[in-house]
CSV table of C-alpha atoms in Angstrom, one decimal:
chain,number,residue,atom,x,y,z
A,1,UNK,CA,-22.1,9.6,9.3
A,2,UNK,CA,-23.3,9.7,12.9
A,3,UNK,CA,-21.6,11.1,15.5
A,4,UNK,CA,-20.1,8.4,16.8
A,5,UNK,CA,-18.3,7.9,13.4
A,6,UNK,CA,-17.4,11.1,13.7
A,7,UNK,CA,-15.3,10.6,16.9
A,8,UNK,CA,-13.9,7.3,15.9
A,9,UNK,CA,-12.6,8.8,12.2
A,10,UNK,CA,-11.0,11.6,14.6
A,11,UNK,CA,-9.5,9.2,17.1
A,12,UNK,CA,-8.1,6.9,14.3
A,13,UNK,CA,-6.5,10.6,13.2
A,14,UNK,CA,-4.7,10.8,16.6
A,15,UNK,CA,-6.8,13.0,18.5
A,16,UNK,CA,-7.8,11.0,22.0
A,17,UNK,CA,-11.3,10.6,22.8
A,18,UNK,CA,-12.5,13.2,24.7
A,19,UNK,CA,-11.0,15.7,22.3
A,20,UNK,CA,-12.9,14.0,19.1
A,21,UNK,CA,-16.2,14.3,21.4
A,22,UNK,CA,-15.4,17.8,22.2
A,23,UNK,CA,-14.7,18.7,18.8
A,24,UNK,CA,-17.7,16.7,16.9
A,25,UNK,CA,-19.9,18.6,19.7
A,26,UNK,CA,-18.2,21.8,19.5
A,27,UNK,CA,-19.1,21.2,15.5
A,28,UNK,CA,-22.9,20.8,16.5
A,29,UNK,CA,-22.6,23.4,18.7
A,30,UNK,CA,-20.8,26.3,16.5
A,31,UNK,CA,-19.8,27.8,19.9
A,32,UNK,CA,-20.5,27.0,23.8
A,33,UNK,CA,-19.5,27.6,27.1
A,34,UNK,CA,-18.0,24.4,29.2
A,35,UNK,CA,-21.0,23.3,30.7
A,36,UNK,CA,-22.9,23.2,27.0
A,37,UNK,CA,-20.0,20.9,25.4
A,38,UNK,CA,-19.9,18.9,28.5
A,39,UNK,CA,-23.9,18.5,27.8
A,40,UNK,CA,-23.6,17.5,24.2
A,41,UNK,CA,-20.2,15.6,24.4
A,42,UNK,CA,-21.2,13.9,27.5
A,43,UNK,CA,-17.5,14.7,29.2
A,44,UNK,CA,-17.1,15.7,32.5
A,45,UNK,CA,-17.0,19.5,32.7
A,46,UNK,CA,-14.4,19.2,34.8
A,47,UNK,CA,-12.4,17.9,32.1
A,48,UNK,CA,-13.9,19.6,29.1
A,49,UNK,CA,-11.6,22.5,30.3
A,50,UNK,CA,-8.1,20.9,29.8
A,51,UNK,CA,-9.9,19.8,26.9
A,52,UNK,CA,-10.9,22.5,24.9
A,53,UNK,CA,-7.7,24.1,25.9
A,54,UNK,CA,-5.8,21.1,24.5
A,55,UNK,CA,-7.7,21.5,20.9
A,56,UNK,CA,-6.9,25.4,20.9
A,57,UNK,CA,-3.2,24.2,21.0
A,58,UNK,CA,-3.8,22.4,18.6
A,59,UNK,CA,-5.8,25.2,15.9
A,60,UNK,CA,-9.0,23.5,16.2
A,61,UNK,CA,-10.5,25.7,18.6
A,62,UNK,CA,-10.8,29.6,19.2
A,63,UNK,CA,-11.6,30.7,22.4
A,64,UNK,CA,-13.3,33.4,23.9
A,65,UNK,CA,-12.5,35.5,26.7
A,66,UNK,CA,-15.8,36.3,28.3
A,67,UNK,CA,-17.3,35.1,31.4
A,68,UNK,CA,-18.4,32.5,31.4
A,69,UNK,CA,-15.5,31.6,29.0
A,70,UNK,CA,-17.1,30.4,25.0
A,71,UNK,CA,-15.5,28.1,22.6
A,72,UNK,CA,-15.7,27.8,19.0
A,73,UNK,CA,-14.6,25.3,16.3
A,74,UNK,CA,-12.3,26.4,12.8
A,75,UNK,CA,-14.4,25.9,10.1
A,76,UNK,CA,-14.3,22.4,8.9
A,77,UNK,CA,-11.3,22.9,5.7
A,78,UNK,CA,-9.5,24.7,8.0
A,79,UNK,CA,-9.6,21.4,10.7
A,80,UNK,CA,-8.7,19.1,8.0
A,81,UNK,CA,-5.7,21.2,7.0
A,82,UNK,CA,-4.6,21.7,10.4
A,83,UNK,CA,-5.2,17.7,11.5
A,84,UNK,CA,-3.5,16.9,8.1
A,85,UNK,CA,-0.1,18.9,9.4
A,86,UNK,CA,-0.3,17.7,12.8
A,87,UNK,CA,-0.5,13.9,11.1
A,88,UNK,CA,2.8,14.5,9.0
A,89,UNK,CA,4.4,16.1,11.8
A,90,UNK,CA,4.2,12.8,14.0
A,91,UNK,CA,5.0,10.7,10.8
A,92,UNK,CA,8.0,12.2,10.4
A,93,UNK,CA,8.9,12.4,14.0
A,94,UNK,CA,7.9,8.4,14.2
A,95,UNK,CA,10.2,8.2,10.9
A,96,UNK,CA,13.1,10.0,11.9
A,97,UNK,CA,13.3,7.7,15.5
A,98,UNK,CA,12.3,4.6,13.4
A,99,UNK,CA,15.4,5.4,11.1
A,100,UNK,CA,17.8,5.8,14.2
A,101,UNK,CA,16.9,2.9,16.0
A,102,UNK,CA,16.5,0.5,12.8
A,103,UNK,CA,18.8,-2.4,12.9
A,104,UNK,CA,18.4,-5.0,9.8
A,105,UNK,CA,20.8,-7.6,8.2
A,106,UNK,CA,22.2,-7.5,4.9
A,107,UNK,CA,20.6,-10.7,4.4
A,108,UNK,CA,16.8,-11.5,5.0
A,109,UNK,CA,16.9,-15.2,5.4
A,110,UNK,CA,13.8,-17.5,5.0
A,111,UNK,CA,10.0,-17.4,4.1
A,112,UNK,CA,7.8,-14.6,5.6
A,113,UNK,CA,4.1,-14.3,5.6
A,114,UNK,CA,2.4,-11.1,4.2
A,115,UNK,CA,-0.3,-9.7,6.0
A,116,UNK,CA,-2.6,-8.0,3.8
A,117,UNK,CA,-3.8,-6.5,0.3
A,118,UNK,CA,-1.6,-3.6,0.5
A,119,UNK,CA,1.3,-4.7,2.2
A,120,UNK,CA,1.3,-7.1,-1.1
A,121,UNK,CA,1.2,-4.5,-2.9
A,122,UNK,CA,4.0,-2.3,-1.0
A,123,UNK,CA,6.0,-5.6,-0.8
A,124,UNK,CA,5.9,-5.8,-4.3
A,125,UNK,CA,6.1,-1.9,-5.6
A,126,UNK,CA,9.1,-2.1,-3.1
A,127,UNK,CA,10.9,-5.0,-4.5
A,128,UNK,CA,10.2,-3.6,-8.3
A,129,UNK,CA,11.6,0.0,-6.7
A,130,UNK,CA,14.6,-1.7,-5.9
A,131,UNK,CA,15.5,-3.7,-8.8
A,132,UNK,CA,18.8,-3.3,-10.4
A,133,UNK,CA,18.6,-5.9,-13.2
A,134,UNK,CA,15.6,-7.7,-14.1
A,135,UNK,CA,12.3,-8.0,-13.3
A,136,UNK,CA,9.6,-11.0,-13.8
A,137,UNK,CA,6.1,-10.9,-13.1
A,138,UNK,CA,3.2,-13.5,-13.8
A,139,UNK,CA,-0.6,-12.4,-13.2
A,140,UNK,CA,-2.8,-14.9,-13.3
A,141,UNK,CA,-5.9,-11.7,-12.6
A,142,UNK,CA,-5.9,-8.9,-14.6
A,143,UNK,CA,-7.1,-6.6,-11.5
A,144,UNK,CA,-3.5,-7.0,-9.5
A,145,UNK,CA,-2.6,-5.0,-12.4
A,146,UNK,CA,-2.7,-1.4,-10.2
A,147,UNK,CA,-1.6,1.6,-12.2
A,148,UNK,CA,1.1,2.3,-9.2
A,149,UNK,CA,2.7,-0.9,-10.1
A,150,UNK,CA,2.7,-0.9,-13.6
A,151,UNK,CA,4.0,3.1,-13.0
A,152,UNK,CA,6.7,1.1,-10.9
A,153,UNK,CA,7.7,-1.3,-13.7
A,154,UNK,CA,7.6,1.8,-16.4
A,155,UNK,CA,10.3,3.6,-14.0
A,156,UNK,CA,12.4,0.3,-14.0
A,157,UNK,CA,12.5,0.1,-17.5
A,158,UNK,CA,13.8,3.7,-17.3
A,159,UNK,CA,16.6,2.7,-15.4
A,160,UNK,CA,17.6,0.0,-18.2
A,161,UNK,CA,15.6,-2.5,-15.6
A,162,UNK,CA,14.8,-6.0,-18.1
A,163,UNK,CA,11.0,-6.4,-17.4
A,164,UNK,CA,8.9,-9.4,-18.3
A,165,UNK,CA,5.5,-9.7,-17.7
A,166,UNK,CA,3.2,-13.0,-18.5
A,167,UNK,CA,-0.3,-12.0,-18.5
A,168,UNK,CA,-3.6,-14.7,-19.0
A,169,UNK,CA,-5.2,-12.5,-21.9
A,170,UNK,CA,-4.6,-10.8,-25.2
A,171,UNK,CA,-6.4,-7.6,-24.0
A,172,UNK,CA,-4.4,-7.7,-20.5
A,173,UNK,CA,-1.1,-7.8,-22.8
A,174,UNK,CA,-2.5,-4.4,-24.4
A,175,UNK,CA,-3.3,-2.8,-21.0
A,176,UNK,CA,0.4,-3.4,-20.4
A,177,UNK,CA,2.1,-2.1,-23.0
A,178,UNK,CA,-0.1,1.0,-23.1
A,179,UNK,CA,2.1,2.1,-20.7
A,180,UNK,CA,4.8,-0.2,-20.8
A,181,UNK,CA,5.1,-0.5,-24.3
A,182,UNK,CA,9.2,-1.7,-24.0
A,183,UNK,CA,8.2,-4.4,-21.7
A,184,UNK,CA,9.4,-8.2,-22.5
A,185,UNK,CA,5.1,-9.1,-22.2
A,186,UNK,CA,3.8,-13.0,-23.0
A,187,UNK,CA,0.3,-14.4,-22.8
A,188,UNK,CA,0.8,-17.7,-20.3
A,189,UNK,CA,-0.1,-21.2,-21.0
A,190,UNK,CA,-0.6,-21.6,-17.3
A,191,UNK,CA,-4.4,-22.9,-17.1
A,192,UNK,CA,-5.3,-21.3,-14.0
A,193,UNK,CA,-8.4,-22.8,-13.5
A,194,UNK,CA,-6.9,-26.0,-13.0
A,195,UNK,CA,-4.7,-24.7,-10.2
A,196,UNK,CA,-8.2,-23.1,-8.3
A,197,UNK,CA,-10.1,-24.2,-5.1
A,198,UNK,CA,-13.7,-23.3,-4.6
A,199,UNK,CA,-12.3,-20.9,-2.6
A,200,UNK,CA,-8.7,-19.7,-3.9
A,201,UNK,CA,-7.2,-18.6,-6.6
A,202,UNK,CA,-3.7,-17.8,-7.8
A,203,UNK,CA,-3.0,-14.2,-7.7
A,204,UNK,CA,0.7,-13.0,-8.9
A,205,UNK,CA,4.5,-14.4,-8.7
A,206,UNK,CA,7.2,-11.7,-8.4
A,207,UNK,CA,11.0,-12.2,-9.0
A,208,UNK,CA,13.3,-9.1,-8.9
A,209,UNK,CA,16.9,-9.5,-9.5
A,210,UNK,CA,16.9,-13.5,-9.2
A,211,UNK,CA,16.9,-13.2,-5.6
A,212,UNK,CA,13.4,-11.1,-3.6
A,213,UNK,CA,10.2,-13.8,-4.1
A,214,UNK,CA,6.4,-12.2,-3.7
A,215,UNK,CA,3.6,-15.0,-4.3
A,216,UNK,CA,0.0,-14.5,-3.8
A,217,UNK,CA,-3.3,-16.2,-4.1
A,218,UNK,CA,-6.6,-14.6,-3.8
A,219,UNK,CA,-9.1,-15.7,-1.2
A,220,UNK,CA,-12.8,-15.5,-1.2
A,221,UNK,CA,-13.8,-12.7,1.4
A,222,UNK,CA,-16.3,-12.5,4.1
A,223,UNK,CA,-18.8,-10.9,1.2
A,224,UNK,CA,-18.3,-13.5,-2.0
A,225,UNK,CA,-18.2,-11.3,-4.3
A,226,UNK,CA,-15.1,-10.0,-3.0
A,227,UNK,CA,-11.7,-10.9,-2.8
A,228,UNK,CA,-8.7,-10.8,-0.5
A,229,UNK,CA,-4.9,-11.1,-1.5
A,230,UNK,CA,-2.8,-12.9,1.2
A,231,UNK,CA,0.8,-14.2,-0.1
A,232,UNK,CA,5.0,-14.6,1.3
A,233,UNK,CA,8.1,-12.7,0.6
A,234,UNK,CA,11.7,-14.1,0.7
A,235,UNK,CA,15.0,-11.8,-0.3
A,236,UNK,CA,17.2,-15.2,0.1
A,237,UNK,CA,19.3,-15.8,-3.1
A,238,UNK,CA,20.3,-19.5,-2.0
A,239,UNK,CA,16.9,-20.3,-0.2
A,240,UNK,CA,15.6,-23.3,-1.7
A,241,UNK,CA,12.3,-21.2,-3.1
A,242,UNK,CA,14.1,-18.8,-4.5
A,243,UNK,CA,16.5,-21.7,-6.8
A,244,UNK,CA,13.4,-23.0,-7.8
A,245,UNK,CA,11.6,-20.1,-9.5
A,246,UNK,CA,15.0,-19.3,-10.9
A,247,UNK,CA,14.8,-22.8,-12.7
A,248,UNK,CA,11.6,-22.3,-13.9
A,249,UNK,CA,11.2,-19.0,-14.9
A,250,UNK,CA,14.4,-19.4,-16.8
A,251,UNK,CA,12.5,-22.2,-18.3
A,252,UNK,CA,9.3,-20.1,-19.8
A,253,UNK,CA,11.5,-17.7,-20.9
A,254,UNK,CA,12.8,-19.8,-23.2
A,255,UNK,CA,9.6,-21.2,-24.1
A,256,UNK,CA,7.3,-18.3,-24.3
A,257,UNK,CA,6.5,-16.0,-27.0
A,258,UNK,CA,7.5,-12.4,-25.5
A,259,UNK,CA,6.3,-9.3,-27.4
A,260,UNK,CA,7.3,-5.6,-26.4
A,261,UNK,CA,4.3,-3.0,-27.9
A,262,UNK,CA,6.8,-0.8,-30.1
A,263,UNK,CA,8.5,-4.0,-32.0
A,264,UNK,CA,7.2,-6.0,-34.5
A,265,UNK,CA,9.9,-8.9,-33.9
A,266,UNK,CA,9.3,-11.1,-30.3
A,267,UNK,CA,12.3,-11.4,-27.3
A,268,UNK,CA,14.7,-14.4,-28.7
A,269,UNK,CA,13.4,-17.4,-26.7
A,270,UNK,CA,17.4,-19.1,-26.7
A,271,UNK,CA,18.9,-15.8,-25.8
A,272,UNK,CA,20.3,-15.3,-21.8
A,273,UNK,CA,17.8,-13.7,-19.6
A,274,UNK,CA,19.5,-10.9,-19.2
A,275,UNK,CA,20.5,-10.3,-22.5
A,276,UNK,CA,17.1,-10.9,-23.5
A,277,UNK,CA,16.0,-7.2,-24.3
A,278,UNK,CA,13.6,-6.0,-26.8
């Protein structure tokens, strides 16, 4: 890592940038007087004093009272520790304000676009986290599996949560049920390939509680052999998406084959969805 990476990793950690510069060269340094940091950080000494002072504050910095006046950096373990405590403290400081100015309606109306990868997958782990009655998921990629999602669904099914998953392979049903083994799981008849674009494939559908929507579709990225995961929300129980994956999920309920891994009989296909338990 140079040390310009250095300073942005400690920027992007909420120090500003004459304190990352200060510290990475303070770091190079292992001790030294204004004028030497100012030298090697290439900050005004009239400012490296404010500086310095500022990152003593803050633990990451002992100082010396000789003439002239010497500073010193904490050993690295001790920074990280110190930066990592600083970090929460803002988060929960941003959190606790965040919390008394949020305003939100009961209802979320309408379509909304997801911006990335994760918030996918916090959309979704959220939804799932919040489900009271039933839970359906179809993956058409075996990778959009995470283990924090299927830890999600196993903690749903603790809470008496109905959870069917529909899966493309035999061996994807088995990762599944190793640790969801009282999961509602089918292998699809969906023939993804048939749905694909040179560039675009379909990724998963969500439906918690009959009502909160995730769909995704993966994306070739910038470097082809990877992929990104862009997709829309809706939490709308009478939007016109929402009715419609109602319809046909209710529909391949009926006509799949759902297996849970500790049964040896499948879900009955002509019972009510949420009756339909293993």
């Amino acid at each position: 890592m140079s040390e310009a990476d250095a300073v942005d990793a400690l920027v992007e950690l909420g120090l500003r940038t004459y304190e990352a510069q200060c510290f990475v060269a303070l770091t190079q340094l292992s001790d030294g007087t204004a004028k030497e940091i100012s030298q090697v950080a290439d900050v005004p000494q009239s400012r490296v004093y404010d500086v310095v002072e500022q990152l003593h504050r803050l633990g990451l910095v002992d100082v010396q009272e000789s003439e002239p006046r010497r500073y010193s950096v904490v050993p690295v373990d001790v920074a990280r520790k110190r930066l990592r405590q600083e970090y929460r403290g803002h988060l929960e400081t941003a959190t606790t304000n965040l919390r008394e100015l949020e305003q939100r309606t009961t209802d979320e109306d309408g379509v909304w676009k997801i911006a990335s990868d994760r918030d996918i997958r916090n959309r979704a782990e959220a939804a799932i986290e919040d489900a009271a009655s039933e839970i359906y998921l179809l993956v058409a990629d075996a990778d959009l599996l995470e283990r924090s999602l299927l830890e999600r669904l196993a903690a749903a099914r603790e809470r008496d949560v109905s959870v069917f998953v529909e899966v493309p392979t035999v061996s994807v049903r088995r990762t599944v049920h190793d640790t969801l083994p009282a999961a509602n799981v089918a292998i699809t008849d969906f023939e993804f390939d048939s749905y694909s674009e040179p560039d675009r494939t379909l990724g998963r559908l969500l439906l918690v509680d009959r009502k909160t929507v995730v769909l995704s579709a993966l994306t070739e990225g910038l470097v082809p052999s990877e992929t990104t995961e862009t997709g829309v929300w809706s939490s709308e129980r009478g939007h016109g998406l929402v009715v419609w994956l109602q319809y046909t999920l209710e529909g391949r309920l009926a006509a799949l084959e759902f297996e849970t891994g500790d049964a040896t009989e499948p879900c009955d296909p002509n019972a009510e969805w949420t009756a339909c338990e293993e």
